[in-house]
CSV table of C-alpha atoms in Angstrom, one decimal:
chain,number,residue,atom,x,y,z
A,12,UNK,CA,105.4,21.0,-50.6
A,13,UNK,CA,106.9,21.2,-53.4
A,14,UNK,CA,109.1,24.6,-54.0
A,15,UNK,CA,108.5,25.5,-50.3
A,16,UNK,CA,111.6,25.2,-48.2
A,17,UNK,CA,112.7,23.0,-45.3
A,18,UNK,CA,112.4,25.9,-43.0
A,19,UNK,CA,108.7,26.8,-43.9
A,20,UNK,CA,107.8,23.2,-44.3
A,21,UNK,CA,108.7,22.3,-40.7
A,22,UNK,CA,107.5,26.0,-39.5
A,23,UNK,CA,103.7,25.7,-40.9
A,24,UNK,CA,103.5,21.7,-40.6
A,25,UNK,CA,105.3,20.6,-37.4
A,26,UNK,CA,103.6,17.7,-37.2
A,27,UNK,CA,104.1,16.3,-40.9
A,28,UNK,CA,107.0,17.5,-41.1
A,29,UNK,CA,108.2,15.8,-37.9
A,30,UNK,CA,106.0,12.3,-38.9
A,31,UNK,CA,108.1,12.6,-42.3
A,32,UNK,CA,111.5,12.8,-40.3
A,33,UNK,CA,110.4,9.9,-38.6
A,34,UNK,CA,109.4,7.5,-41.3
A,35,UNK,CA,105.5,7.2,-39.3
A,36,UNK,CA,104.0,7.3,-42.8
A,37,UNK,CA,100.4,7.1,-41.2
A,38,UNK,CA,100.7,10.3,-39.3
A,39,UNK,CA,102.8,12.4,-42.5
A,40,UNK,CA,99.6,13.9,-43.9
A,41,UNK,CA,99.5,16.4,-46.7
A,42,UNK,CA,95.9,18.7,-47.5
A,43,UNK,CA,95.3,19.2,-51.6
A,44,UNK,CA,93.2,22.1,-53.0
A,45,UNK,CA,91.4,23.3,-56.0
A,46,UNK,CA,89.7,25.4,-56.2
A,47,UNK,CA,85.9,25.0,-56.3
A,48,UNK,CA,86.4,21.3,-54.6
A,49,UNK,CA,86.6,20.2,-51.1
A,50,UNK,CA,90.0,19.5,-49.7
A,51,UNK,CA,91.5,16.4,-50.2
A,52,UNK,CA,94.0,14.5,-47.7
A,53,UNK,CA,97.0,12.5,-48.3
A,54,UNK,CA,99.5,10.2,-47.1
A,55,UNK,CA,102.4,10.4,-49.6
A,56,UNK,CA,104.7,8.1,-47.6
A,57,UNK,CA,102.0,5.5,-47.8
A,58,UNK,CA,101.0,6.3,-51.5
A,59,UNK,CA,104.8,6.9,-52.5
A,60,UNK,CA,105.4,2.5,-51.8
A,61,UNK,CA,101.9,1.4,-53.0
A,62,UNK,CA,103.4,3.1,-56.9
A,63,UNK,CA,107.0,1.7,-55.5
A,64,UNK,CA,105.2,-1.5,-55.2
A,65,UNK,CA,103.2,-1.2,-58.7
A,66,UNK,CA,106.8,-0.2,-60.5
A,67,UNK,CA,108.2,-3.7,-59.4
A,68,UNK,CA,105.0,-5.2,-60.4
A,69,UNK,CA,105.4,-4.1,-64.2
A,70,UNK,CA,109.1,-4.3,-64.3
A,71,UNK,CA,109.1,-8.1,-62.9
A,72,UNK,CA,105.7,-8.9,-65.8
A,73,UNK,CA,107.7,-7.4,-68.6
A,74,UNK,CA,111.5,-9.6,-67.2
A,75,UNK,CA,108.7,-12.4,-66.6
A,76,UNK,CA,107.8,-11.9,-70.4
A,77,UNK,CA,110.7,-11.5,-71.7
A,78,UNK,CA,112.5,-14.6,-70.0
A,79,UNK,CA,109.7,-16.7,-71.3
A,80,UNK,CA,109.7,-15.7,-74.2
A,81,UNK,CA,113.6,-15.0,-75.3
A,82,UNK,CA,116.0,-15.9,-73.0
A,83,UNK,CA,115.1,-19.6,-70.8
A,84,UNK,CA,112.6,-21.4,-73.7
A,85,UNK,CA,110.0,-20.6,-71.6
A,86,UNK,CA,111.4,-22.5,-68.7
A,87,UNK,CA,111.1,-19.7,-65.2
A,88,UNK,CA,111.8,-21.5,-62.6
A,89,UNK,CA,115.7,-20.8,-62.1
A,90,UNK,CA,115.5,-17.8,-63.8
A,91,UNK,CA,117.2,-15.2,-62.2
A,92,UNK,CA,116.8,-10.9,-63.0
A,93,UNK,CA,119.4,-8.2,-61.4
A,94,UNK,CA,117.4,-4.9,-61.9
A,95,UNK,CA,119.7,-1.2,-61.6
A,96,UNK,CA,117.7,1.4,-59.3
A,97,UNK,CA,118.7,4.7,-60.3
A,98,UNK,CA,116.6,6.8,-57.8
A,99,UNK,CA,116.7,9.9,-55.4
A,100,UNK,CA,116.4,8.8,-52.2
A,101,UNK,CA,113.0,9.2,-51.4
A,102,UNK,CA,112.4,7.1,-54.3
A,103,UNK,CA,115.0,5.0,-54.4
A,104,UNK,CA,113.5,4.0,-50.4
A,105,UNK,CA,110.5,2.8,-52.0
A,106,UNK,CA,111.4,0.7,-54.3
A,107,UNK,CA,114.2,-1.1,-52.7
A,108,UNK,CA,112.1,-1.3,-49.5
A,109,UNK,CA,108.7,-2.8,-51.6
A,110,UNK,CA,111.3,-5.0,-53.3
A,111,UNK,CA,112.2,-5.9,-50.3
A,112,UNK,CA,108.8,-6.9,-48.6
A,113,UNK,CA,109.3,-3.9,-46.3
A,114,UNK,CA,105.9,-1.4,-45.7
A,115,UNK,CA,106.3,2.4,-45.4
A,116,UNK,CA,107.0,2.4,-41.8
A,117,UNK,CA,111.0,2.1,-42.7
A,118,UNK,CA,111.3,5.3,-44.7
A,119,UNK,CA,114.2,7.4,-43.5
A,120,UNK,CA,115.3,4.9,-41.7
A,121,UNK,CA,119.0,6.0,-40.5
A,122,UNK,CA,120.3,1.9,-40.9
A,123,UNK,CA,119.2,1.9,-44.5
A,124,UNK,CA,121.3,0.9,-47.5
A,125,UNK,CA,119.8,3.3,-49.6
A,126,UNK,CA,120.6,7.3,-49.0
A,127,UNK,CA,120.0,10.6,-50.5
A,128,UNK,CA,120.9,9.6,-54.6
A,129,UNK,CA,121.9,6.5,-53.8
A,130,UNK,CA,122.3,3.0,-56.7
A,131,UNK,CA,121.7,-0.2,-55.9
A,132,UNK,CA,121.2,-3.2,-57.3
A,133,UNK,CA,118.4,-5.9,-56.9
A,134,UNK,CA,118.8,-9.3,-57.3
A,135,UNK,CA,116.0,-11.1,-58.1
A,136,UNK,CA,114.9,-14.8,-59.2
A,137,UNK,CA,111.4,-15.4,-60.8
A,138,UNK,CA,109.2,-16.0,-57.1
A,139,UNK,CA,109.4,-12.3,-57.0
A,140,UNK,CA,111.0,-10.1,-54.7
């Protein structure tokens, strides 16, 4: 889909376009084709959520290590930290959604607090997200 306009994508892939707009991760598929290889089906919204979840795991691991090493003498029980997310809409939605424990079905929810080019502050404690 990279480098292609909305109209072109909507015309060429109406089912996936509709799933993207409505936030239906299981129905949003993209075929990856490479010369000499079999096409591979991807579910970009689900993969985006998985990557965002892995980012939080890494952030929380780093923060726990910093907290226990430097700031709290090893007592993480009441540790509260703040993370600032500055990201474009799709990644911001995925990061906020995974931090809140939501699945990818919340993508493009009109009630989302993380719009395009959003800014969001997330407070979290040792218990995780």
